[in-house]
Coordinates of C-alpha atoms and ligand atoms in Angstrom, one line a residue:
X179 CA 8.3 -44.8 68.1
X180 CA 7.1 -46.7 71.5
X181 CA 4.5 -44.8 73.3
X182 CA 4.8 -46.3 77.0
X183 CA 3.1 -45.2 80.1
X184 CA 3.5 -47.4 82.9
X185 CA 6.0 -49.9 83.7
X186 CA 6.5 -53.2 82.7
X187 CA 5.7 -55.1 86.0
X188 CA 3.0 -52.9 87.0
X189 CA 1.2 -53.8 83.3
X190 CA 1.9 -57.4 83.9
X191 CA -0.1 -57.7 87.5
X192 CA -2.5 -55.3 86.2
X193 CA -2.7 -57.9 83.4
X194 CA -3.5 -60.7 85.2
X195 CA -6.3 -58.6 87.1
X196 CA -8.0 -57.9 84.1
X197 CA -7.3 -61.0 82.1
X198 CA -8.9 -62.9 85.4
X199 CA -12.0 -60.3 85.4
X200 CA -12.7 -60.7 81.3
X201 CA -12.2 -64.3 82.0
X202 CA -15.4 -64.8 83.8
X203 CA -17.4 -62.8 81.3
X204 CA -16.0 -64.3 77.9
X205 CA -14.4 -67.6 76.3
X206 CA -11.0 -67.8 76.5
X207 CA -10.8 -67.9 72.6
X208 CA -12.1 -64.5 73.0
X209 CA -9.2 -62.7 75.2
X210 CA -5.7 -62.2 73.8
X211 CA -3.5 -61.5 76.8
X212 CA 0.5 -62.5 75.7
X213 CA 2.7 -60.1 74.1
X214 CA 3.1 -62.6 70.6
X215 CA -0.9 -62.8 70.8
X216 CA -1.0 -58.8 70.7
X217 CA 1.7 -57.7 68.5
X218 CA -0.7 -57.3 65.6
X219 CA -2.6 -55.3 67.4
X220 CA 0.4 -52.7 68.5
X221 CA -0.2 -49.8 65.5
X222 CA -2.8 -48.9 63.1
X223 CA -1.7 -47.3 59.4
X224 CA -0.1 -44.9 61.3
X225 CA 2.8 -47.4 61.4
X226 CA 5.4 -44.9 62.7
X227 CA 3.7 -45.1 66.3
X228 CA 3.8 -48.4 68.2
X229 CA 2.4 -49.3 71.7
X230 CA 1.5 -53.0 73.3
X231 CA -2.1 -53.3 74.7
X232 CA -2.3 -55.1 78.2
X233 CA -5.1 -56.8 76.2
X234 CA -6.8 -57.4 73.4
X235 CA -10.4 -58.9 73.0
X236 CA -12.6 -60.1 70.3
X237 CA -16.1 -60.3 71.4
X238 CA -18.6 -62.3 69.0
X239 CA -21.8 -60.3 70.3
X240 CA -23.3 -57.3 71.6
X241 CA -24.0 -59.2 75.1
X242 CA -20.2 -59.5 74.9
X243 CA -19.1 -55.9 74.2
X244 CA -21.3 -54.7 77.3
X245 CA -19.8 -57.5 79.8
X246 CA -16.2 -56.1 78.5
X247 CA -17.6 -52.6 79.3
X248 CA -18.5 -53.0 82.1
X249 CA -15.7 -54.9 83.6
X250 CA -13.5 -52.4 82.0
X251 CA -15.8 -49.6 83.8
X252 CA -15.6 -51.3 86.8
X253 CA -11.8 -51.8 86.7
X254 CA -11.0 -48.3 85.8
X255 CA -9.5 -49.6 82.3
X256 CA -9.4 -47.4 79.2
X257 CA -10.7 -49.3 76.0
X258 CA -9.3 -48.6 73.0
X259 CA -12.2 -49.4 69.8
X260 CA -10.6 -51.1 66.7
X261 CA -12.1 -52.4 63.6
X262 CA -9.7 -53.7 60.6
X263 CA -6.8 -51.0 61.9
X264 CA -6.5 -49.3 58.5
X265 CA -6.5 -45.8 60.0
X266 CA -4.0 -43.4 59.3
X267 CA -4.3 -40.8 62.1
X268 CA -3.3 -43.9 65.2
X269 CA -7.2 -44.0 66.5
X270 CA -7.2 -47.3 67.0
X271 CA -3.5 -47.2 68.6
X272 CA -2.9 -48.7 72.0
X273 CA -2.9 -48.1 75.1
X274 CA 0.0 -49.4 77.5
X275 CA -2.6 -50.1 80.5
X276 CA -6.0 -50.8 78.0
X277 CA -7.9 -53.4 76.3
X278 CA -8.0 -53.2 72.8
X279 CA -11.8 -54.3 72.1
X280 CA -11.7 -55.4 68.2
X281 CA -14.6 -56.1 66.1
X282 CA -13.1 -58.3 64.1
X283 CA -15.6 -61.2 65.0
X284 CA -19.1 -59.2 65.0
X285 CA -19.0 -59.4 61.4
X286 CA -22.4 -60.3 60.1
X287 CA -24.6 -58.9 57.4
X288 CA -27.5 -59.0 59.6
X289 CA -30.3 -58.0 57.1
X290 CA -30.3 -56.8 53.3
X291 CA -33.5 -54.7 52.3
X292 CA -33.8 -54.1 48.6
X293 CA -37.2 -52.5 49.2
X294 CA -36.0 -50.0 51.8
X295 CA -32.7 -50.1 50.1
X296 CA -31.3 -50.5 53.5
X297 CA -28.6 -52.7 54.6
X298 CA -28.3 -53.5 58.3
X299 CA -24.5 -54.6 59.7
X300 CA -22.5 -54.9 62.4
X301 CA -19.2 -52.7 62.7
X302 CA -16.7 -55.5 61.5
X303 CA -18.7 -56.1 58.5
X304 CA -16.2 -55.0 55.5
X305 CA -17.0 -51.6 53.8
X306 CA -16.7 -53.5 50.2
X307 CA -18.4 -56.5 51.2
X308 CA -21.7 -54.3 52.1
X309 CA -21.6 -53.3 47.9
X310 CA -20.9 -57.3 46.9
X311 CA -23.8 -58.4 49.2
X312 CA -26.2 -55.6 47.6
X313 CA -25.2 -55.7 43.5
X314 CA -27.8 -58.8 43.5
X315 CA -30.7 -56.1 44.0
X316 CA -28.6 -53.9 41.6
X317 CA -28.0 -51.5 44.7
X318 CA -24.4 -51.0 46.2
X319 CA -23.4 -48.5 49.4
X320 CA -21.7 -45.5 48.1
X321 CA -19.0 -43.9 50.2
X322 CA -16.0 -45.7 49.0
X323 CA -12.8 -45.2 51.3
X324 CA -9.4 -46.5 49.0
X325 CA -8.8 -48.9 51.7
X326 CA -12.6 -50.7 51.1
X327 CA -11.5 -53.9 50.3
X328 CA -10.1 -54.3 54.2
X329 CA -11.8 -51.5 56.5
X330 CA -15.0 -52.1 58.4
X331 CA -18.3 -49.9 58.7
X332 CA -17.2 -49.6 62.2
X333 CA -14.1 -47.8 61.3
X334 CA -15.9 -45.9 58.5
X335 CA -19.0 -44.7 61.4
X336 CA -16.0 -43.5 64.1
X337 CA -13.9 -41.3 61.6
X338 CA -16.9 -40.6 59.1
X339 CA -14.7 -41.7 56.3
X340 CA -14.9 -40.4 52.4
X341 CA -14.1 -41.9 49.3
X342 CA -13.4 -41.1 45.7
X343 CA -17.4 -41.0 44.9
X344 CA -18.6 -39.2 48.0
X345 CA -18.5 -35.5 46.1
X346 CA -21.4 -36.4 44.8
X347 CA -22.9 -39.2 47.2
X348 CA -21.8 -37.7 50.4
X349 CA -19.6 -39.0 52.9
X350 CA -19.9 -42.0 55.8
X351 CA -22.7 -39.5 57.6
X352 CA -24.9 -38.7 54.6
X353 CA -25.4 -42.6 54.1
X354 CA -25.9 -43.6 57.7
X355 CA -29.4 -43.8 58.7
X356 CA -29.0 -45.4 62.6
X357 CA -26.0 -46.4 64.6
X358 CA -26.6 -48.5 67.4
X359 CA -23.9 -48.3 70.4
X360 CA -22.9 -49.5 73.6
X361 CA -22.2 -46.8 76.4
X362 CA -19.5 -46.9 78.8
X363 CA -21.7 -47.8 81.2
X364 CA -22.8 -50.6 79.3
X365 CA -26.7 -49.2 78.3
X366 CA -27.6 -49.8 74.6
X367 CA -28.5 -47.1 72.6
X368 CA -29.8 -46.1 69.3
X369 CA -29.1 -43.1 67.2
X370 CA -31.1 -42.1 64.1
X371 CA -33.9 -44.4 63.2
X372 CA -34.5 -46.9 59.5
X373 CA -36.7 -43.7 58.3
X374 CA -34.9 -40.5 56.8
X375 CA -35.2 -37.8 59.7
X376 CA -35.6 -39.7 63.4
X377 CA -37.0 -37.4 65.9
X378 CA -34.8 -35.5 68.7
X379 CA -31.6 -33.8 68.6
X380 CA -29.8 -35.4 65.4
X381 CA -26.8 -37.6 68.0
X382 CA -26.6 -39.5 65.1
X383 CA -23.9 -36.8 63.0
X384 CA -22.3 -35.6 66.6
X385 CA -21.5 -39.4 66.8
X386 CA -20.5 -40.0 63.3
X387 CA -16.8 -39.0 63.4
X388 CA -16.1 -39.3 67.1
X389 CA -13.3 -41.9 66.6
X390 CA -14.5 -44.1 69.0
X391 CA -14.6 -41.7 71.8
X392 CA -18.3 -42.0 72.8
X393 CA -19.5 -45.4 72.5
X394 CA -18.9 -48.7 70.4
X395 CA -20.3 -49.4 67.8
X396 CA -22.1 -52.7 67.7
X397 CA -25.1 -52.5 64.4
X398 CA -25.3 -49.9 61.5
X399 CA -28.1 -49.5 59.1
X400 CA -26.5 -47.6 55.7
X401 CA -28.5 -46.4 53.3
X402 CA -27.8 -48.2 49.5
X403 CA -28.5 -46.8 46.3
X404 CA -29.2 -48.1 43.2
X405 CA -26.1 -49.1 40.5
X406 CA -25.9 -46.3 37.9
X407 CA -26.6 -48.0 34.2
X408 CA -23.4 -46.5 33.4
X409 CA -20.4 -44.4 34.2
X410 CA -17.1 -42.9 32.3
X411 CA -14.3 -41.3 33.5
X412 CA -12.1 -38.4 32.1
X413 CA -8.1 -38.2 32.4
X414 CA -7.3 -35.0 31.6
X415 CA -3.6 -34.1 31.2
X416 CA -2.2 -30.4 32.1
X417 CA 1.3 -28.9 31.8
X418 CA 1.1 -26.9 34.9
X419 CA -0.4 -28.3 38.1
X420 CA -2.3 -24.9 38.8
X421 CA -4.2 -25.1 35.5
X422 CA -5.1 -28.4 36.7
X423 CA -6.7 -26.9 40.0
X424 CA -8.3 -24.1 38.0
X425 CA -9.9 -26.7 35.7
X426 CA -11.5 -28.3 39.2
X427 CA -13.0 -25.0 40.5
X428 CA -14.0 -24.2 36.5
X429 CA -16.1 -27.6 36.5
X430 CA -17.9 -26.6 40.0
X431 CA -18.7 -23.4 38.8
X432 CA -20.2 -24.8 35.7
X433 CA -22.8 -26.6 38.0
X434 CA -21.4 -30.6 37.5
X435 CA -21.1 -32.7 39.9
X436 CA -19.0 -35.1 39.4
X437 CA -19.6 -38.7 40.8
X438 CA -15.6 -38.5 41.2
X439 CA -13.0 -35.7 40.9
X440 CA -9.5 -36.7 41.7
X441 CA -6.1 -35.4 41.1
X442 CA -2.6 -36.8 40.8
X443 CA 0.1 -34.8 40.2
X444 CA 3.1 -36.2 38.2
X445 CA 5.2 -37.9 41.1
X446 CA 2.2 -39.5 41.7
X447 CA 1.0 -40.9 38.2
X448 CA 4.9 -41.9 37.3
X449 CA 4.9 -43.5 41.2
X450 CA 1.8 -46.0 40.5
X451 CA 1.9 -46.6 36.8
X452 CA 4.7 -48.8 36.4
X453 CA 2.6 -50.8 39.4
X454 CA -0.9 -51.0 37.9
X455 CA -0.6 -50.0 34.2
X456 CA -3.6 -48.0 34.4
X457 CA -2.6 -46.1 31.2
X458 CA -1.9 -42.8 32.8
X459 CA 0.1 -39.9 31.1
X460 CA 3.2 -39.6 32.9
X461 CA 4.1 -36.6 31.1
X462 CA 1.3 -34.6 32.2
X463 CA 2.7 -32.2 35.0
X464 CA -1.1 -33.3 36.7
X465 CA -4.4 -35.8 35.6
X466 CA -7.8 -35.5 36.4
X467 CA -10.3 -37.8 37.0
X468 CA -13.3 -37.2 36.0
X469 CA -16.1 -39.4 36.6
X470 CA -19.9 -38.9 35.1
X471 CA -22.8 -41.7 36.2
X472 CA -26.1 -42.3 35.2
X473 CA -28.0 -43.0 32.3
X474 CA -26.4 -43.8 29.0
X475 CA -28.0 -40.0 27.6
X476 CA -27.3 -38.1 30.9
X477 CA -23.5 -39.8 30.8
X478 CA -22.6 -38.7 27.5
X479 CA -23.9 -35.5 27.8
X480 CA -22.1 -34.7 31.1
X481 CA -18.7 -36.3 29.5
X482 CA -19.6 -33.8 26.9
X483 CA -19.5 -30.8 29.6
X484 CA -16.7 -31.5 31.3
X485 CA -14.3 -32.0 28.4
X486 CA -15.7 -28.4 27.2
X487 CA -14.8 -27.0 30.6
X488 CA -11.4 -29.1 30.7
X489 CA -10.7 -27.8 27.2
X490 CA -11.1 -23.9 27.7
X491 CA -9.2 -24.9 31.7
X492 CA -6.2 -25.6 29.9
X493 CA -5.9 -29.1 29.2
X494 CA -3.2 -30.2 27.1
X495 CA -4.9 -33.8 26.7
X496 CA -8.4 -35.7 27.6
X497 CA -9.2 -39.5 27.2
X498 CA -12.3 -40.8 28.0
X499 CA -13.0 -44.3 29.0
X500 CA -14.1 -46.5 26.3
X501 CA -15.1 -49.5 28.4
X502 CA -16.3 -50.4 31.7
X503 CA -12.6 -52.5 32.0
X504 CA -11.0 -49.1 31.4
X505 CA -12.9 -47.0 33.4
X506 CA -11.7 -49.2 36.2
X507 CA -8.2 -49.3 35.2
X508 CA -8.3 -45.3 35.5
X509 CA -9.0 -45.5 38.9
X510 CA -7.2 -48.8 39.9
X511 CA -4.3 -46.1 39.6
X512 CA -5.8 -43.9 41.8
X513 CA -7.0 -46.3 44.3
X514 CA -3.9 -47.8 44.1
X515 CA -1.6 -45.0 45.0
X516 CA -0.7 -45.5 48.6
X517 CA 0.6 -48.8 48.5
X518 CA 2.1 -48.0 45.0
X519 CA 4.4 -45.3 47.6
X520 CA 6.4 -48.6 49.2
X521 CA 8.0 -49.2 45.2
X522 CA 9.6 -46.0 45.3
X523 CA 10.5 -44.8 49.1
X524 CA 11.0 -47.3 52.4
X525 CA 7.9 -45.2 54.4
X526 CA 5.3 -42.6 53.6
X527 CA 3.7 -40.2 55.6
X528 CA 0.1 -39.9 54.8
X529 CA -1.4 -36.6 55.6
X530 CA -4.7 -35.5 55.3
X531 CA -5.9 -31.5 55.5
X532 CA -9.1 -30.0 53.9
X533 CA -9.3 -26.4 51.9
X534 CA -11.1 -24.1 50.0
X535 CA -10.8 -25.8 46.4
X536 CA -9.8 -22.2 45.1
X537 CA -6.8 -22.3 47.5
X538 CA -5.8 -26.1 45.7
X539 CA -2.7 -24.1 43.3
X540 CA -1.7 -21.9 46.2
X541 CA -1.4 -24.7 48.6
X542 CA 0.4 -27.3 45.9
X543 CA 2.5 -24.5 45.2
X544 CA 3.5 -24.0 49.3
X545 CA 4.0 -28.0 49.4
X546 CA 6.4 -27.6 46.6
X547 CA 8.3 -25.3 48.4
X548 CA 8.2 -27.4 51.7
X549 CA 9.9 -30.6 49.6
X550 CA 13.0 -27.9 49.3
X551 CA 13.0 -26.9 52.6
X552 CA 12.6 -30.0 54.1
X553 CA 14.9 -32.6 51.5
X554 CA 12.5 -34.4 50.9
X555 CA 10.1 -35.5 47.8
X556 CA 6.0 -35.4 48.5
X557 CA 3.4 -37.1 46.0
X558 CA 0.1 -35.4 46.2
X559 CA -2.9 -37.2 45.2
X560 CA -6.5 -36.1 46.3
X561 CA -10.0 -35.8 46.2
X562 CA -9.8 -32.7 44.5
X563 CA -13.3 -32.0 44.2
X564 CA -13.6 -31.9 47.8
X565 CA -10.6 -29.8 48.3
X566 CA -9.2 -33.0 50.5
X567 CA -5.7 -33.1 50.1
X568 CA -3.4 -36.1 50.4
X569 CA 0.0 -35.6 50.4
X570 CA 2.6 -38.9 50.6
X571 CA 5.8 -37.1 52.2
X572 CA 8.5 -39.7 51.5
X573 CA 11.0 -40.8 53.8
X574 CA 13.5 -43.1 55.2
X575 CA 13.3 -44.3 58.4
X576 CA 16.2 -45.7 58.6
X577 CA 18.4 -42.3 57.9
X578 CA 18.7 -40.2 61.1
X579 CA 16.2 -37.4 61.5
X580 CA 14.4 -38.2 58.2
X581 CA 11.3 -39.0 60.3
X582 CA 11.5 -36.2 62.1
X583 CA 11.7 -33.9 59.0
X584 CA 8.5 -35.9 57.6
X585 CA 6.7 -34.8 60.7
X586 CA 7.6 -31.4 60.5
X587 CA 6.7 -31.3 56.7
X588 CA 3.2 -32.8 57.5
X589 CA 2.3 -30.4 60.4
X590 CA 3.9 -27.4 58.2
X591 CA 1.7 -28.1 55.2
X592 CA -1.3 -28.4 58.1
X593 CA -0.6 -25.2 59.2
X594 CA -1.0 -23.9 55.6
X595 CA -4.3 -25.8 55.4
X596 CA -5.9 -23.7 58.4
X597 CA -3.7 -20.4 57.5
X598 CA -5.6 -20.4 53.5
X599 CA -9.4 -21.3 56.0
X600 CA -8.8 -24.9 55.7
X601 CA -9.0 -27.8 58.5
X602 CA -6.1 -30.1 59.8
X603 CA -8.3 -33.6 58.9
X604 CA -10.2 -34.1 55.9
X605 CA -11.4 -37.8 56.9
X606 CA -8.4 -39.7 58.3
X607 CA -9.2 -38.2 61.6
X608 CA -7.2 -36.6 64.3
X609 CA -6.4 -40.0 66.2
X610 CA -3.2 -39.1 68.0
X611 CA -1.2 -38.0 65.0
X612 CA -3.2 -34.4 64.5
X613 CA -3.9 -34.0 68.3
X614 CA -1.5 -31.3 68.8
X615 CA -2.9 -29.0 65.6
X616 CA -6.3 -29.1 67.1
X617 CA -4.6 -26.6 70.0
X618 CA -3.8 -24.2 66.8
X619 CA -7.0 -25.2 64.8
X620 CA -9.5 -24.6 68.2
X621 CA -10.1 -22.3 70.7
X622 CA -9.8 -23.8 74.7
X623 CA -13.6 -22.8 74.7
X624 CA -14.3 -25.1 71.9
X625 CA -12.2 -27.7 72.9
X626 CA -14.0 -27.5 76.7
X627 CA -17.1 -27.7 74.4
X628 CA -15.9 -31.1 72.5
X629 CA -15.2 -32.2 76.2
X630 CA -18.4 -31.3 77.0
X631 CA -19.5 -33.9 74.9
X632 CA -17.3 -36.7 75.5
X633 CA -18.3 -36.2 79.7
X634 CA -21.9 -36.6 78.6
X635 CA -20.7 -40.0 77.0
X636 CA -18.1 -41.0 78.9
X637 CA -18.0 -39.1 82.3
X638 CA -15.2 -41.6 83.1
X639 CA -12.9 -40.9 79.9
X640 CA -12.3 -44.6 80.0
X641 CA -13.1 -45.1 76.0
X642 CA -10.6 -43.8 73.7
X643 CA -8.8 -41.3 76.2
X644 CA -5.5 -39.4 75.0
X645 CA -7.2 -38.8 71.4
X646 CA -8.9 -36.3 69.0
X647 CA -9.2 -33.9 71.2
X648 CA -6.3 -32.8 73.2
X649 CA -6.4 -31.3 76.8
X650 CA -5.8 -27.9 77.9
X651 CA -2.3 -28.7 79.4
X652 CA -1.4 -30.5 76.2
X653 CA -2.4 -27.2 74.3
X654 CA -0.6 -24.7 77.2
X655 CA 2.7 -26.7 76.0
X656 CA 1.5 -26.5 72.4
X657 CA 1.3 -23.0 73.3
X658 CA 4.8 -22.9 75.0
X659 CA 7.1 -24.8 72.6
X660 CA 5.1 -23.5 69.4
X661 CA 7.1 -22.0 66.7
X662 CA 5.6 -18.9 64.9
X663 CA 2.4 -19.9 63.5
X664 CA 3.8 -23.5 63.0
X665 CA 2.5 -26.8 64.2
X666 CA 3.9 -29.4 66.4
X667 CA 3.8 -33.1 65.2
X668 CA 2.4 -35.6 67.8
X669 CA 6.5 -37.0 68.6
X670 CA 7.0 -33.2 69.8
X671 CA 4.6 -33.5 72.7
X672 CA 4.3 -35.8 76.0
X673 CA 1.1 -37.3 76.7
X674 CA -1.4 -35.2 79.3
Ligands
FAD944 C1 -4.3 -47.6 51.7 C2 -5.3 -46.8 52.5 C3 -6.2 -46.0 51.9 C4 -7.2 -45.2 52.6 N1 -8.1 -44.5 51.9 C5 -9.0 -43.8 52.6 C6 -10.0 -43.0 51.9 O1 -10.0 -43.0 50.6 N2 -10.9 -42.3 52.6 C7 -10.9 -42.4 54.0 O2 -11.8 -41.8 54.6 N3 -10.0 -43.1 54.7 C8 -9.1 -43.8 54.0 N4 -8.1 -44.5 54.7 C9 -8.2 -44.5 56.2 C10 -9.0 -45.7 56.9 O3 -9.1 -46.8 56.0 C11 -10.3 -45.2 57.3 O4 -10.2 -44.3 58.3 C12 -11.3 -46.3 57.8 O5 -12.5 -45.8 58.1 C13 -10.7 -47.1 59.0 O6 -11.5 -48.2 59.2 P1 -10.9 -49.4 60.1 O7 -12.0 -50.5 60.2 O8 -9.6 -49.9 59.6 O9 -10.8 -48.7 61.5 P2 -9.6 -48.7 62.5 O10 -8.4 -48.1 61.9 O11 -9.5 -50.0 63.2 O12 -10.2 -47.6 63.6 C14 -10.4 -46.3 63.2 C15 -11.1 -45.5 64.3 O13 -12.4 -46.1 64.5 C16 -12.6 -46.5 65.9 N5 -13.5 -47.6 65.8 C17 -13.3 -48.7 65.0 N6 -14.3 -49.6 65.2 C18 -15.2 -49.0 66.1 C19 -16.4 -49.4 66.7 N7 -17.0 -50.5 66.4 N8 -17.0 -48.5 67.6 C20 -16.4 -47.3 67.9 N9 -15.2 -46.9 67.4 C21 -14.6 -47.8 66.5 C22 -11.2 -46.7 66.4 O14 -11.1 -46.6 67.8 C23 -10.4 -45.7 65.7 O15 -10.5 -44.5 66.4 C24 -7.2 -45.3 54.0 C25 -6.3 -46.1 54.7 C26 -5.3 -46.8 53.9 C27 -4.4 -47.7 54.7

């Protein structure tokens, strides 16, 4: 679907306005201005959604950034932020008159501190490549989104991503100790500080997760921590999905934290284990994963917990990892999952809503009944320990209205995220796709208030416009064309 909001001639004078103004600020090499140079940059993971920037540019320094600020300021240009363009929610999507500013080439490890086990980046720097620069000092950086191999810090720092380890490390703004950002206006300015509470109102978290709305991000210092000497990891097999959620809840109540708590339900282990052989039990109506780190004694006694709780939870089957080859086998499977979705449907629609873990067996059971309502088949596979669910609802493009029906599926199983005291994003973000459920997830007085925020930024709502929060006419047609208690998915909607 093509998102276009002016026409083609007037984009192509505006172009060469812009390109011209850039021009005297950057290198060539650094400004991408025809159509076959900016196709790559026309969606993020959020494929279904498509739009050309005017321009894209790739500044190699912070001086850079602010010079494409300010000519953007100056020009009246929105500026859309994008690091490697893994997002699923369309953050880093285009805009038909905007730059696209990418980070691709501010991608230095600019100091590694074993001492303050500290690592200082800028925001194209790789998530995975921050862990393979620190395992020489034994230390690695813990949040650990699926798609690490490819997405940068940047990324990670605008939609404060998770990961399968961050129940028990904490997400992207637990392990963030400063951000340092470039304004609209072109100022540099530092949130947060190297030490572990800086002074003044904490910016640092209201930043963290603002999906590039307030600022780019141009240096990060993350916190590392040190290797555990070991870990193992549980598959537990149930019959029945619900035990399955039970058995999560049981193991929280029991006081463990897992370093990883995942869940795939059956569609999901028989969809990825023909791909990766991870030795899942494609019988089991649901596995868990189970993950304990530490020492060698604090591992095998937690191992020893949790297949006591697993066993009285209901489940019909437990392996534990023998080896550290297997224990990453288990969860090559798990990380594995998303692309594993292209062997058995044409497209997948990711979502992403957060609930109460004790609602997981209601809500599975509601999504069951969705994939009969709606014709088509959904493979969930989550974070279950943080209650973040994941559902794949697969589709065809290419068959009429099958899009549409994955759409409505997605915002219908949102709906039932907030209606059990849920969210609508669990760390994908609200981007454009999820834009019209914050109308039903917010009040207008808390979405002025998140405006509020943005003006104080961005007075000019130049950076990022048009997403994460939606305006009060966007949410007075939400409120016109809703149907009862529903959501509307992003296609439904005009932009405002
Ligand atoms: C297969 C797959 C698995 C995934 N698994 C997970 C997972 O387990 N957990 C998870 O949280 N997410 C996951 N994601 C989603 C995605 O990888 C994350 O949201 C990631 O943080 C995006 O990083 P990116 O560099 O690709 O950013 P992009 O997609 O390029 O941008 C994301 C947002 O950040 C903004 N942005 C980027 N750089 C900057 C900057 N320098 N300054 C200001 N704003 C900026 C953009 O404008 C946009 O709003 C997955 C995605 C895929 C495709």
């Amino acid at each position: 679907m093509n998102i276009a909001t002016s026409a083609p001639a007037d984009i192509a004078a505006r172009r060469a306005q812009v390109a011209a103004a850039l021009q005297q600020a950057l290198p060539a090499r650094a400004i991408l201005s025809e159509p076959e140079d900016t196709r790559p940059y026309e969606c993020d993971g959020l494929a279904a959604y498509r739009q050309l920037p005017m321009i894209v540019v790739l500044p190699d320094s912070e001086e850079q950034v602010i010079a494409v600020l300010r000519v953007c300021r100056e020009m009246n240009v929105p500026i859309v932020p994008r690091g490697a363009g893994t997002g699923l929610s369309g953050g880093a999507m285009p805009i038909a008159d905007g730059v696209v500013l990418s980070t691709a080439r501010l991608n230095r490890i600019v100091r590694m501190d074993a001492y303050s086990r500290t690592a200082v980046v800028q925001p194209g720097v790789r998530n995975l490549a921050i862990s393979e620069a620190a395992a020489q000092h034994g230390l690695y950086y813990a949040p650990d989104p699926s798609s690490q191999i490819a997405c940068t810090i940047g990324g990670n720092v605008a939609e404060n991503s998770g990961g399968v380890h961050c129940l028990k490390y904490g997400l992207t703004v637990h392990n963030v100790l400063r951000v340092r950002m470039v304004t609209l206006d072109g100022d540099v300015v530092e949130l947060g500080g190297e030490s572990l509470d800086a002074p003044g109102l904490d910016l640092l978290s209201v930043f963290i997760g603002s999906e590039g709305m307030l600022g780019i991000v141009t240096e990060v210092t993350v916190k590392l921590v040190p290797k555990p000497a070991t870990a193992r990891v549980i598959m537990a097999s149930f019959n029945e999905v619900t035990a399955g959620c039970h058995a999560v809840a049981a193991l929280i109540a029991a006081g463990i934290i897992p370093a990883g708590l995942e869940m795939m339900d059956q569609t999901s282990s028989r969809m990825v284990e023909p791909f990766v052989k991870a030795g899942y039990d494609t019988e089991a109506a649901a596995i868990l994963l189970c993950e304990a780190d530490g020492t060698v004694e604090e591992v095998e006694e937690e191992i020893a917990r949790m297949s006591a709780v697993l066993n009285t939870a209901g489940a019909s089957a437990i392996a534990v990892s023998q080896s550290e080859a297997e224990r990453l086998k288990f969860w090559s499977g798990r990380k594995n999952a998303f692309p594993a979705a292209g062997r058995i449907s044409p497209d997948y629609y990711c979502m992403d809503g957060t609930i109460p873990r004790k609602r997981l067996g209601q809500v599975l059971e509601g999504i069951a009944q969705m994939e009969t309502k709606y014709g088509l088949r959904c493979a969930n596979v989550f974070h279950a320990g943080d209650g973040n669910l994941h559902p794949l609802i697969l589709f065809n493009a290419n068959i009429p209205d099958e899009f549409e029906r994955a759409e409505a599926f997605g915002a219908e199983i949102l709906a039932l995220c907030v209606e059990v005291g849920g969210t609508i994003t669990g760390e994908h973000g609200v981007g454009i796709e999820k834009i019209n459920s914050m109308c039903a997830q917010f009040a207008p007085a808390e979405l002025d208030a998140f405006f509020s925020v943005k003006r104080a930024f961005d007075p000019a709502g130049l950076l990022n416009p048009d997403k994460a929060i939606p305006t009060l006419n966007r949410c007075a047609e939400f409120g016109k064309m809703r149907v009862s208690g529903g959501m509307l998915p992003f296609s439904h909607l005009p932009r405002f």
